Amino acid sequence: MPTTARPLVDANDVVVPDGYEVEAVMVGLSLPTDVTVADDGTVFVSEGGSSWPTRPYMPARVIALHPNGEVEAITMNVHAGPRGITWYNGELYMAFKGGYHMQLAKYNLETGKLTILIDKVPSGGWHEPGGPIFGPDGLMYFGHGSVSQQGVSLPAGFTVDLAKHPLAHDVPGQDITLTGNNVWSRDPRKPYAYLTLTGPFKPFGTRSEKGEVIKGELWCNSAVWRCKPDGTNVELLAWGIRNPFGMAINEQGELYVSDNDFEEKGERAVALDPDRIWHIKNASQPFGSVTTPDWYGFPDIYGDGLPVNHEKHLPLKGKAAELFIQDPPPWAGPAAFLEQPHSCMCRMDFSRSDFFGHRGELFVTEWGTLAPLNSPREEDLDHGFRVIRVDVKEGTSELFMHNRIMGPASAHGGGGIERPVSCRFSPDGKSLYVLDFGVAHISEGSMFGFAHTGVLWKITKKEMSHG
Amino acid sequence: MDKPALKQPILIELDAECRQEHLDKVEAWFKNVQLTQASFRQLLEDTVDKTRSLT
């Protein structure tokens, strides 16, 4: 390949179970975020793009690969990047991130008409939209992660997000009372090394007071909602989910979301927090009947249910976290599945096919660790970089796709996978598409993502021979 | 973008012409970053001199 960051792409370096074969379908994708497949077999891949001055410009677009092999790039002239895409009833539904609000939209390929369905979810920070996806009930499910990395807006996010959205902050889904704990940090808005105090659910540089009540909102973040396909009758199902990037609904209509662990660095550091998959139990309640959203713990509870200031989770690097919420709501855990810290579980899909196998199991992409940037622990350096299948009832997992040498291909010079970010089954149930974000180099102080290094892989169950 | 041969991946804008266009854009971006950083450095140096003259 001409891309020096990823000079080789070779399916022979990728391991899948016996009876399956893997091939590279598209190579050269830039910052890809999601994949979906239309009923006719057209494959859509979203590219996140970049309009921030801290990076070279990249177009936000969707690439369509038609069954006849033709490829087209769909540009929508939006100032935000498509993150989640899904094909439903002949239209492409998308989540856009890039402003103070996350937007949900649908796009008609025949007319080229883009319709914004929802433009109210508070965004502009670190974490990502989840979904949209559609359940067997015909409803649209979507989510959005927290603005803050660690429960409070801090300078670590300021280089890209808060500089553009200095008033962005987390919003709770229920009324909460604050402990009054604030966090000291440097103030990157000032030319010298000034310090400032910031409280939770506040813009950067705004302190909170003990006993202060923050009103819960329908349009909060770290949350999951559902609504009609036209964006009306919105219902808040859950909040307190740090980054519900992956969302999947099984054939029984049960909703599961992936969630990424706290980072072990900075002014509110949290150690050994497992990645997790939550069962969103409220999604099984009749539409319109959920009056109180469930709370899954962010910003005060780890994936394992312990409070963030528990001695078991004291950080080796950074300042230890303190609690933010006084008398918190009941915790909606435990998690359906816990994974190694910093595996970075991303998008996922349930197998609905006896032909492909493992019907009812959840296939989960793992983007891979950001250590040593966000963890000082050597054991975190190789977590992720694979696809697993999860039995959500038992809370167990098995490897499904990985390199011959574990870890990203760029770490050992192979041509296999780098960072799986999304996966989706084809409607005919024969194949699983796995979207590989491409190369991201991590150091103790920075992360560099490389455009034009993304790959779409396809895993197909081999046909049985009857001759 | 070309039609694919069987089992051959489709290359998205990796031909020489597209690569050169990408590299030209990145070069322009780097030059802009250099200009911004140089301007900030000059502003800082000017401010330091003014601060010294006040003390």
Short mmCIF file of C-alpha atoms in Angstrom, two decimals:
data_model
loop_
_atom_site.label_atom_id
_atom_site.label_comp_id
_atom_site.label_asym_id
_atom_site.label_seq_id
_atom_site.Cartn_x
_atom_site.Cartn_y
_atom_site.Cartn_z
CA MET A 1 0.00 0.00 0.00
CA PRO A 2 1.21 3.59 -0.57
CA THR A 3 0.26 4.48 3.02
CA THR A 4 3.47 4.24 5.00
CA ALA A 5 1.56 3.92 8.29
CA ARG A 6 -0.10 0.74 6.99
CA PRO A 7 2.01 -0.64 4.15
CA LEU A 8 0.47 -4.11 4.15
CA VAL A 9 -3.08 -5.50 4.32
CA ASP A 10 -3.21 -9.29 4.25
CA ALA A 11 -6.17 -11.45 5.29
CA ASN A 12 -3.78 -14.38 5.76
CA ASP A 13 -2.51 -12.68 8.90
CA VAL A 14 -6.02 -12.66 10.43
CA VAL A 15 -7.32 -15.59 12.48
CA VAL A 16 -11.01 -16.60 12.44
CA PRO A 17 -12.45 -19.95 13.59
CA ASP A 18 -12.42 -23.03 11.34
CA GLY A 19 -15.29 -22.96 8.89
CA TYR A 20 -15.06 -19.21 8.28
CA GLU A 21 -13.03 -17.20 5.78
CA VAL A 22 -11.97 -13.57 5.96
CA GLU A 23 -11.21 -11.09 3.17
CA ALA A 24 -10.49 -7.38 2.88
CA VAL A 25 -13.32 -5.63 1.03
CA MET A 26 -12.29 -1.96 1.12
CA VAL A 27 -8.89 -0.47 1.94
CA GLY A 28 -7.91 3.17 2.43
CA LEU A 29 -10.83 4.37 4.56
CA SER A 30 -10.28 7.51 6.62
CA LEU A 31 -11.33 7.58 10.29
CA PRO A 32 -14.26 5.19 9.63
CA THR A 33 -16.87 4.98 12.37
CA ASP A 34 -19.65 2.55 11.41
CA VAL A 35 -20.90 0.08 8.82
CA THR A 36 -24.43 -0.93 7.81
CA VAL A 37 -25.86 -3.10 5.07
CA ALA A 38 -29.04 -2.47 3.03
CA ASP A 39 -31.48 -5.23 2.13
CA ASP A 40 -30.09 -5.38 -1.42
CA GLY A 41 -26.56 -5.94 -0.12
CA THR A 42 -25.28 -2.37 -0.50
CA VAL A 43 -22.67 -1.74 2.17
CA PHE A 44 -22.38 1.74 3.72
CA VAL A 45 -19.35 2.94 5.68
CA SER A 46 -19.32 6.29 7.47
CA GLU A 47 -16.13 8.35 7.65
CA GLY A 48 -16.04 10.75 10.58
CA GLY A 49 -14.15 13.54 8.83
CA SER A 50 -12.52 16.46 10.59
CA SER A 51 -13.11 20.20 10.42
CA TRP A 52 -11.14 21.02 13.58
CA PRO A 53 -8.08 23.24 13.15
CA THR A 54 -6.02 20.84 15.26
CA ARG A 55 -6.09 18.32 12.41
CA PRO A 56 -5.83 18.45 8.63
CA TYR A 57 -9.27 18.73 7.03
CA MET A 58 -11.02 15.47 6.14
CA PRO A 59 -14.47 15.27 4.52
CA ALA A 60 -17.36 13.81 6.50
CA ARG A 61 -19.11 11.36 4.20
CA VAL A 62 -20.61 7.93 3.69
CA ILE A 63 -19.09 5.50 1.20
CA ALA A 64 -21.53 3.12 -0.50
CA LEU A 65 -20.38 -0.15 -2.05
CA HIS A 66 -23.14 -1.44 -4.31
CA PRO A 67 -23.66 -5.15 -5.08
CA ASN A 68 -22.43 -4.62 -8.67
CA GLY A 69 -19.09 -3.42 -7.30
CA GLU A 70 -19.61 0.28 -7.96
CA VAL A 71 -18.50 2.66 -5.23
CA GLU A 72 -19.85 6.13 -4.56
CA ALA A 73 -19.08 8.73 -1.93
CA ILE A 74 -22.14 10.43 -0.43
CA THR A 75 -21.34 13.89 0.88
CA MET A 76 -24.06 15.73 2.76
CA ASN A 77 -22.54 19.17 3.27
CA VAL A 78 -22.87 18.92 7.02
CA HIS A 79 -20.56 20.55 9.54
CA ALA A 80 -20.43 17.45 11.67
CA GLY A 81 -19.23 13.91 11.21
CA PRO A 82 -21.41 10.83 10.84
CA ARG A 83 -20.67 8.48 13.73
CA GLY A 84 -23.43 5.83 13.71
CA ILE A 85 -25.31 4.76 10.57
CA THR A 86 -28.06 2.23 10.03
CA TRP A 87 -30.23 1.27 7.10
CA TYR A 88 -33.94 1.11 7.89
CA ASN A 89 -36.99 1.05 5.62
CA GLY A 90 -35.14 2.32 2.58
CA GLU A 91 -33.37 5.25 4.24
CA LEU A 92 -30.04 5.84 5.91
CA TYR A 93 -30.33 6.95 9.55
CA MET A 94 -27.30 8.66 11.07
CA ALA A 95 -25.94 10.25 14.23
CA PHE A 96 -23.81 13.37 13.66
CA LYS A 97 -21.28 14.73 16.13
CA GLY A 98 -19.47 18.05 15.81
CA GLY A 99 -21.37 20.84 17.56
CA TYR A 100 -22.98 21.63 20.89
CA HIS A 101 -25.72 19.14 20.00
CA MET A 102 -25.57 15.64 18.62
CA GLN A 103 -27.96 15.35 15.69
CA LEU A 104 -30.00 12.40 14.49
CA ALA A 105 -30.86 12.52 10.81
CA LYS A 106 -32.13 10.43 7.95
CA TYR A 107 -30.94 10.57 4.37
CA ASN A 108 -32.86 9.51 1.30
CA LEU A 109 -30.47 8.19 -1.33
CA GLU A 110 -32.88 8.67 -4.22
CA THR A 111 -33.78 12.30 -3.52
CA GLY A 112 -30.62 13.34 -1.68
CA LYS A 113 -32.80 14.90 1.02
CA LEU A 114 -31.28 15.12 4.50
CA THR A 115 -33.82 15.47 7.32
CA ILE A 116 -32.67 16.39 10.83
CA LEU A 117 -34.89 14.44 13.23
CA ILE A 118 -33.43 15.46 16.60
CA ASP A 119 -31.05 18.32 17.42
CA LYS A 120 -31.16 18.53 21.21
CA VAL A 121 -28.73 16.06 22.78
CA PRO A 122 -26.01 18.03 24.65
CA SER A 123 -22.65 17.12 23.08
CA GLY A 124 -19.47 18.96 22.13
CA GLY A 125 -17.13 17.00 24.36
CA TRP A 126 -15.12 13.86 24.60
CA HIS A 127 -17.52 10.95 24.09
CA GLU A 128 -19.59 9.71 21.22
CA PRO A 129 -23.14 9.08 20.04
CA GLY A 130 -24.47 5.51 20.21
CA GLY A 131 -26.71 4.11 17.50
CA PRO A 132 -29.08 4.84 15.95
CA ILE A 133 -30.37 1.28 15.68
CA PHE A 134 -33.88 -0.10 15.23
CA GLY A 135 -35.54 -2.77 17.34
CA PRO A 136 -38.04 -5.42 16.27
CA ASP A 137 -40.65 -3.01 17.70
CA GLY A 138 -39.85 -0.52 14.89
CA LEU A 139 -38.56 2.07 17.36
CA MET A 140 -35.29 3.96 17.02
CA TYR A 141 -32.79 3.55 19.85
CA PHE A 142 -29.87 5.93 20.32
CA GLY A 143 -27.43 7.13 22.96
CA HIS A 144 -24.73 9.68 23.74
CA GLY A 145 -21.72 9.56 26.02
CA SER A 146 -20.57 12.12 28.52
CA VAL A 147 -19.03 15.45 27.51
CA SER A 148 -16.34 14.93 30.15
CA GLN A 149 -13.72 12.20 30.19
CA GLN A 150 -13.72 11.66 33.94
CA GLY A 151 -16.95 13.24 35.21
CA VAL A 152 -15.76 16.83 35.08
CA SER A 153 -14.70 19.02 32.16
CA LEU A 154 -10.90 19.17 32.27
CA PRO A 155 -7.98 20.41 30.15
CA ALA A 156 -7.24 16.94 28.78
CA GLY A 157 -10.25 17.39 26.53
CA PHE A 158 -9.50 21.02 25.80
CA THR A 159 -7.11 20.59 22.89
CA VAL A 160 -9.88 19.44 20.58
CA ASP A 161 -13.32 19.61 22.16
CA LEU A 162 -13.65 22.21 24.90
CA ALA A 163 -11.66 24.80 22.95
CA LYS A 164 -14.43 24.70 20.36
CA HIS A 165 -17.26 24.26 22.88
CA PRO A 166 -16.14 26.00 26.10
CA LEU A 167 -19.66 25.92 27.55
CA ALA A 168 -20.24 22.20 27.00
CA HIS A 169 -20.87 20.09 30.09
CA ASP A 170 -22.51 16.91 31.34
CA VAL A 171 -26.25 16.93 32.08
CA PRO A 172 -27.88 14.39 34.45
CA GLY A 173 -30.99 12.38 33.59
CA GLN A 174 -32.43 12.74 37.11
CA ASP A 175 -32.36 15.46 39.76
CA ILE A 176 -29.14 15.07 41.74
CA THR A 177 -27.54 16.80 44.72
CA LEU A 178 -23.82 17.54 44.52
CA THR A 179 -21.23 16.79 47.21
CA GLY A 180 -19.43 20.04 46.48
CA ASN A 181 -16.24 18.27 45.40
CA ASN A 182 -14.48 20.22 42.67
CA VAL A 183 -11.32 19.52 40.70
CA TRP A 184 -8.26 21.78 40.42
CA SER A 185 -6.57 21.92 37.05
CA ARG A 186 -4.50 24.22 34.89
CA ASP A 187 -6.50 26.66 32.79
CA PRO A 188 -5.51 26.37 29.11
CA ARG A 189 -7.55 29.50 28.33
CA LYS A 190 -4.90 31.59 30.10
CA PRO A 191 -1.44 32.39 28.71
CA TYR A 192 0.36 31.39 31.91
CA ALA A 193 0.07 28.56 34.38
CA TYR A 194 -3.09 29.72 36.13
CA LEU A 195 -5.18 27.15 38.01
CA THR A 196 -8.94 26.90 38.10
CA LEU A 197 -11.67 24.89 39.85
CA THR A 198 -14.33 22.96 37.94
CA GLY A 199 -17.32 21.09 39.30
CA PRO A 200 -19.32 18.20 37.77
CA PHE A 201 -22.18 19.01 35.39
CA LYS A 202 -20.63 22.47 34.88
CA PRO A 203 -18.74 24.16 32.06
CA PHE A 204 -14.95 24.18 32.43
CA GLY A 205 -13.84 26.68 35.08
CA THR A 206 -17.19 26.74 36.95
CA ARG A 207 -17.22 25.39 40.50
CA SER A 208 -20.04 23.50 42.22
CA GLU A 209 -21.35 23.99 45.76
CA LYS A 210 -22.15 21.40 48.43
CA GLY A 211 -25.88 20.65 48.45
CA GLU A 212 -26.43 22.24 45.03
CA VAL A 213 -29.24 20.53 43.09
CA ILE A 214 -28.80 19.91 39.36
CA LYS A 215 -32.08 19.30 37.60
CA GLY A 216 -32.44 16.13 35.55
CA GLU A 217 -33.31 16.61 31.89
CA LEU A 218 -34.83 14.50 29.15
CA TRP A 219 -32.02 15.85 26.95
CA CYS A 220 -29.12 14.78 29.13
CA ASN A 221 -26.00 12.85 28.16
CA SER A 222 -24.28 9.61 29.20
CA ALA A 223 -27.72 8.33 28.27
CA VAL A 224 -29.85 6.05 26.08
CA TRP A 225 -33.24 6.92 24.56
CA ARG A 226 -35.82 5.53 22.15
CA CYS A 227 -38.39 7.21 19.94
CA LYS A 228 -40.51 6.78 16.83
CA PRO A 229 -38.54 6.69 13.55
CA ASP A 230 -39.51 10.32 12.86
CA GLY A 231 -37.82 11.45 16.10
CA THR A 232 -41.02 12.06 18.09
CA ASN A 233 -42.23 10.63 21.42
CA VAL A 234 -38.71 10.50 22.85
CA GLU A 235 -38.33 8.39 25.98
CA LEU A 236 -35.25 8.42 28.26
CA LEU A 237 -34.40 4.84 29.24
CA ALA A 238 -31.13 5.17 31.10
CA TRP A 239 -28.30 7.51 32.04
CA GLY A 240 -24.97 7.25 33.86
CA ILE A 241 -23.35 5.34 30.96
CA ARG A 242 -19.98 6.94 30.22
CA ASN A 243 -19.78 6.10 26.52
CA PRO A 244 -22.64 3.98 25.09
CA PHE A 245 -20.95 3.79 21.68
CA GLY A 246 -22.06 0.23 20.85
CA MET A 247 -25.75 -0.63 20.89
CA ALA A 248 -27.45 -3.87 19.82
CA ILE A 249 -30.89 -5.44 20.19
CA ASN A 250 -31.41 -9.20 20.06
CA GLU A 251 -34.33 -11.12 18.54
CA GLN A 252 -36.16 -10.95 21.88
CA GLY A 253 -36.00 -7.13 21.80
CA GLU A 254 -33.47 -6.85 24.63
CA LEU A 255 -31.13 -3.86 24.40
CA TYR A 256 -27.44 -4.05 25.30
CA VAL A 257 -24.90 -1.21 25.18
CA SER A 258 -21.11 -1.19 25.46
CA ASP A 259 -19.42 1.26 27.81
CA ASN A 260 -15.78 2.26 28.22
CA ASP A 261 -13.92 2.50 31.49
CA PHE A 262 -12.47 5.53 33.26
CA GLU A 263 -8.91 6.60 32.56
CA GLU A 264 -6.06 6.25 35.02
CA LYS A 265 -4.54 9.68 34.60
CA GLY A 266 -5.15 13.35 35.18
CA GLU A 267 -6.94 15.33 37.85
CA ARG A 268 -9.67 12.72 38.55
CA ALA A 269 -7.92 9.42 37.90
CA VAL A 270 -9.59 6.05 38.25
CA ALA A 271 -7.72 2.71 38.11
CA LEU A 272 -8.57 -0.81 37.00
CA ASP A 273 -12.09 0.03 35.85
CA PRO A 274 -13.40 -2.78 33.60
CA ASP A 275 -14.96 -2.16 30.20
CA ARG A 276 -18.56 -3.38 30.35
CA ILE A 277 -21.75 -4.23 28.53
CA TRP A 278 -24.97 -3.11 30.19
CA HIS A 279 -28.40 -4.68 29.76
CA ILE A 280 -30.78 -1.73 29.43
CA LYS A 281 -33.73 -3.32 31.22
CA ASN A 282 -36.08 -0.37 30.66
CA ALA A 283 -36.04 -1.13 26.92
CA SER A 284 -38.20 -4.17 27.67
CA GLN A 285 -40.91 -1.99 29.21
CA PRO A 286 -43.83 -0.91 26.98
CA PHE A 287 -43.05 2.16 24.86
CA GLY A 288 -44.03 5.33 26.69
CA SER A 289 -44.27 3.72 30.12
CA VAL A 290 -40.80 4.53 31.50
CA THR A 291 -41.21 7.35 34.00
CA THR A 292 -37.82 7.03 35.75
CA PRO A 293 -34.62 6.24 33.84
CA ASP A 294 -32.22 3.69 35.30
CA TRP A 295 -28.82 4.99 36.47
CA TYR A 296 -25.73 2.94 35.55
CA GLY A 297 -23.20 4.74 37.72
CA PHE A 298 -21.34 7.49 35.82
CA PRO A 299 -19.64 9.58 37.20
CA ASP A 300 -19.33 7.90 40.58
CA ILE A 301 -19.48 4.10 40.18
CA TYR A 302 -17.03 1.73 38.50
CA GLY A 303 -18.10 -1.02 36.12
CA ASP A 304 -17.84 -3.51 38.98
CA GLY A 305 -20.21 -1.52 41.21
CA LEU A 306 -17.64 -0.03 43.61
CA PRO A 307 -17.53 3.73 44.22
CA VAL A 308 -14.76 5.61 42.38
CA ASN A 309 -12.98 6.48 45.63
CA HIS A 310 -12.73 2.83 46.73
CA GLU A 311 -9.24 1.81 47.86
CA LYS A 312 -9.24 -1.07 45.34
CA HIS A 313 -9.17 1.44 42.51
CA LEU A 314 -6.65 4.03 43.68
CA PRO A 315 -4.56 5.22 40.70
CA LEU A 316 -0.81 4.86 40.20
CA LYS A 317 -0.89 8.02 38.06
CA GLY A 318 -2.90 11.19 38.55
CA LYS A 319 -5.03 12.47 41.44
CA ALA A 320 -7.50 10.02 42.96
CA ALA A 321 -11.20 10.63 42.26
CA GLU A 322 -13.70 11.93 44.81
CA LEU A 323 -17.46 11.42 44.75
CA PHE A 324 -19.67 14.01 43.04
CA ILE A 325 -23.24 12.89 43.76
CA GLN A 326 -24.72 12.94 47.25
CA ASP A 327 -27.34 10.21 47.90
CA PRO A 328 -27.15 8.80 44.33
CA PRO A 329 -30.02 6.95 42.63
CA PRO A 330 -30.09 3.12 42.87
CA TRP A 331 -27.41 1.50 40.69
CA ALA A 332 -28.89 -0.43 37.75
CA GLY A 333 -25.98 -2.94 37.54
CA PRO A 334 -24.43 -5.41 37.60
CA ALA A 335 -23.11 -5.45 34.07
CA ALA A 336 -24.04 -8.25 31.70
CA PHE A 337 -20.36 -8.63 30.79
CA LEU A 338 -17.08 -7.24 32.10
CA GLU A 339 -13.96 -6.98 29.94
CA GLN A 340 -10.31 -6.10 30.62
CA PRO A 341 -9.73 -2.38 31.26
CA HIS A 342 -9.01 -0.28 28.17
CA SER A 343 -10.12 -2.97 25.71
CA CYS A 344 -12.31 -0.18 24.33
CA MET A 345 -15.34 -2.22 23.34
CA CYS A 346 -17.07 -0.42 20.47
CA ARG A 347 -19.96 -1.29 18.19
CA MET A 348 -21.52 -4.73 18.21
CA ASP A 349 -24.25 -6.86 16.66
CA PHE A 350 -26.20 -10.00 17.55
CA SER A 351 -26.04 -13.06 15.31
CA ARG A 352 -29.57 -13.83 14.06
CA SER A 353 -28.48 -16.58 11.70
CA ASP A 354 -28.30 -20.34 12.16
CA PHE A 355 -26.21 -20.45 8.99
CA PHE A 356 -23.51 -18.13 10.34
CA GLY A 357 -23.80 -19.73 13.76
CA HIS A 358 -23.69 -18.57 17.37
CA ARG A 359 -27.25 -17.30 17.02
CA GLY A 360 -28.19 -15.08 19.96
CA GLU A 361 -24.57 -14.27 20.81
CA LEU A 362 -23.26 -10.72 20.74
CA PHE A 363 -20.28 -9.98 18.46
CA VAL A 364 -18.26 -7.11 19.91
CA THR A 365 -15.45 -5.09 18.33
CA GLU A 366 -12.58 -4.02 20.56
CA TRP A 367 -10.77 -0.92 19.29
CA GLY A 368 -7.91 -1.55 21.68
CA THR A 369 -6.07 0.20 24.41
CA LEU A 370 -4.97 3.82 24.61
CA ALA A 371 -2.25 2.86 27.08
CA PRO A 372 0.32 4.20 27.80
CA LEU A 373 -1.61 7.46 27.26
CA ASN A 374 -4.46 6.65 29.64
CA SER A 375 -2.95 4.00 31.88
CA PRO A 376 0.54 3.54 33.37
CA ARG A 377 0.09 -0.25 33.69
CA GLU A 378 2.09 -2.54 31.43
CA GLU A 379 -0.65 -5.19 31.46
CA ASP A 380 -3.02 -2.71 29.73
CA LEU A 381 -0.78 -2.32 26.66
CA ASP A 382 -2.25 -5.17 24.60
CA HIS A 383 -5.91 -5.20 25.65
CA GLY A 384 -8.39 -5.21 22.76
CA PHE A 385 -7.51 -5.22 19.03
CA ARG A 386 -9.91 -8.09 18.31
CA VAL A 387 -13.52 -9.20 17.91
CA ILE A 388 -15.11 -11.36 20.58
CA ARG A 389 -18.46 -13.10 20.85
CA VAL A 390 -20.28 -12.67 24.14
CA ASP A 391 -22.92 -14.83 25.80
CA VAL A 392 -24.83 -12.01 27.48
CA LYS A 393 -26.83 -14.40 29.69
CA GLU A 394 -23.72 -16.10 31.12
CA GLY A 395 -21.42 -13.06 31.02
CA THR A 396 -18.71 -15.03 29.17
CA SER A 397 -16.80 -14.46 25.93
CA GLU A 398 -14.75 -16.26 23.27
CA LEU A 399 -12.27 -14.91 20.75
CA PHE A 400 -13.62 -14.68 17.20
CA MET A 401 -11.23 -12.51 15.16
CA HIS A 402 -7.66 -11.52 15.95
CA ASN A 403 -4.17 -11.42 14.49
CA ARG A 404 -1.78 -14.38 14.50
CA ILE A 405 0.30 -12.29 16.88
CA MET A 406 -2.08 -10.58 19.31
CA GLY A 407 -2.25 -6.81 19.22
CA PRO A 408 -2.48 -4.43 16.26
CA ALA A 409 -0.74 -5.41 13.02
CA SER A 410 1.40 -2.27 13.09
CA ALA A 411 2.98 -3.42 16.36
CA HIS A 412 4.68 -6.38 14.70
CA GLY A 413 4.73 -5.56 11.00
CA GLY A 414 1.94 -7.88 9.88
CA GLY A 415 -0.91 -7.24 7.47
CA GLY A 416 -3.79 -8.09 9.80
CA ILE A 417 -6.27 -6.01 11.75
CA GLU A 418 -5.50 -2.76 13.54
CA ARG A 419 -8.45 -1.38 15.54
CA PRO A 420 -11.91 -2.95 15.01
CA VAL A 421 -14.50 -0.21 15.58
CA SER A 422 -17.77 -1.66 14.27
CA CYS A 423 -19.34 -4.87 13.01
CA ARG A 424 -22.64 -5.67 11.35
CA PHE A 425 -24.21 -8.85 10.00
CA SER A 426 -25.43 -8.88 6.41
CA PRO A 427 -29.22 -9.18 6.13
CA ASP A 428 -28.86 -12.63 4.52
CA GLY A 429 -27.07 -13.85 7.65
CA LYS A 430 -24.11 -15.22 5.71
CA SER A 431 -21.45 -12.66 6.57
CA LEU A 432 -20.17 -10.42 9.30
CA TYR A 433 -18.62 -7.14 8.20
CA VAL A 434 -15.91 -5.86 10.53
CA LEU A 435 -14.83 -2.24 10.20
CA ASP A 436 -11.20 -1.55 11.09
CA PHE A 437 -10.52 2.09 12.06
CA GLY A 438 -6.92 1.88 10.90
CA VAL A 439 -3.68 2.88 12.54
CA ALA A 440 -3.53 4.98 15.70
CA HIS A 441 -0.14 5.43 17.34
CA ILE A 442 -0.23 6.01 21.08
CA SER A 443 2.50 7.42 23.31
CA GLU A 444 2.52 8.51 26.95
CA GLY A 445 1.60 12.03 25.88
CA SER A 446 -0.27 11.85 22.59
CA MET A 447 -2.35 9.92 20.09
CA PHE A 448 -2.07 10.11 16.30
CA GLY A 449 -4.74 8.59 14.09
CA PHE A 450 -3.75 8.00 10.47
CA ALA A 451 -6.24 8.70 7.68
CA HIS A 452 -6.40 6.39 4.62
CA THR A 453 -5.49 3.33 6.72
CA GLY A 454 -8.99 1.98 7.53
CA VAL A 455 -10.12 -1.41 6.19
CA LEU A 456 -13.49 -3.12 5.83
CA TRP A 457 -13.15 -6.87 6.45
CA LYS A 458 -15.77 -9.50 5.65
CA ILE A 459 -16.04 -12.81 7.47
CA THR A 460 -18.14 -15.44 5.69
CA LYS A 461 -19.25 -18.88 6.79
CA LYS A 462 -17.99 -21.39 4.25
CA GLU A 463 -20.70 -23.24 2.32
CA MET A 464 -20.86 -26.97 3.13
CA SER A 465 -19.96 -29.22 0.20
CA HIS A 466 -22.58 -31.91 -0.63
CA GLY A 467 -20.88 -33.74 -3.42
CA MET B 1 -13.36 4.53 -8.20
CA ASP B 2 -12.92 1.29 -10.13
CA LYS B 3 -14.98 -1.88 -10.18
CA PRO B 4 -13.27 -4.58 -8.14
CA ALA B 5 -11.83 -7.81 -9.39
CA LEU B 6 -13.14 -10.87 -7.57
CA LYS B 7 -11.75 -11.17 -4.01
CA GLN B 8 -9.59 -8.09 -4.55
CA PRO B 9 -10.21 -5.26 -2.11
CA ILE B 10 -11.34 -1.90 -3.41
CA LEU B 11 -8.77 0.82 -2.83
CA ILE B 12 -10.37 4.07 -1.68
CA GLU B 13 -8.49 7.06 -3.10
CA LEU B 14 -5.07 5.45 -2.80
CA ASP B 15 -3.97 6.12 -6.39
CA ALA B 16 -1.02 8.45 -6.98
CA GLU B 17 -3.15 11.47 -7.94
CA CYS B 18 -5.35 11.26 -4.82
CA ARG B 19 -2.34 10.63 -2.60
CA GLN B 20 -0.63 13.75 -3.92
CA GLU B 21 -3.80 15.78 -3.31
CA HIS B 22 -3.95 14.53 0.28
CA LEU B 23 -0.28 15.30 0.86
CA ASP B 24 -0.68 18.80 -0.60
CA LYS B 25 -3.60 19.47 1.81
CA VAL B 26 -1.60 18.26 4.78
CA GLU B 27 1.38 20.38 3.74
CA ALA B 28 -0.85 23.47 3.63
CA TRP B 29 -2.22 22.59 7.05
CA PHE B 30 1.27 22.18 8.54
CA LYS B 31 2.32 25.55 7.15
CA ASN B 32 -0.74 27.12 8.77
CA VAL B 33 0.14 25.48 12.09
CA GLN B 34 3.72 26.77 11.81
CA LEU B 35 2.46 30.29 11.09
CA THR B 36 0.07 30.19 14.06
CA GLN B 37 2.79 28.92 16.41
CA ALA B 38 5.29 31.49 15.16
CA SER B 39 2.74 34.29 15.65
CA PHE B 40 1.99 33.12 19.18
CA ARG B 41 5.71 32.91 19.99
CA GLN B 42 6.24 36.46 18.70
CA LEU B 43 3.28 37.70 20.77
CA LEU B 44 4.72 36.02 23.86
CA GLU B 45 8.19 37.53 23.31
CA ASP B 46 6.68 40.99 22.84
CA THR B 47 4.65 40.58 26.05
CA VAL B 48 7.71 39.49 28.04
CA ASP B 49 9.58 42.66 26.99
CA LYS B 50 6.63 44.83 28.03
CA THR B 51 6.38 43.02 31.38
CA ARG B 52 10.10 43.59 32.02
CA SER B 53 9.78 47.29 31.24
CA LEU B 54 7.11 47.59 33.95
CA THR B 55 9.26 46.00 36.67
#
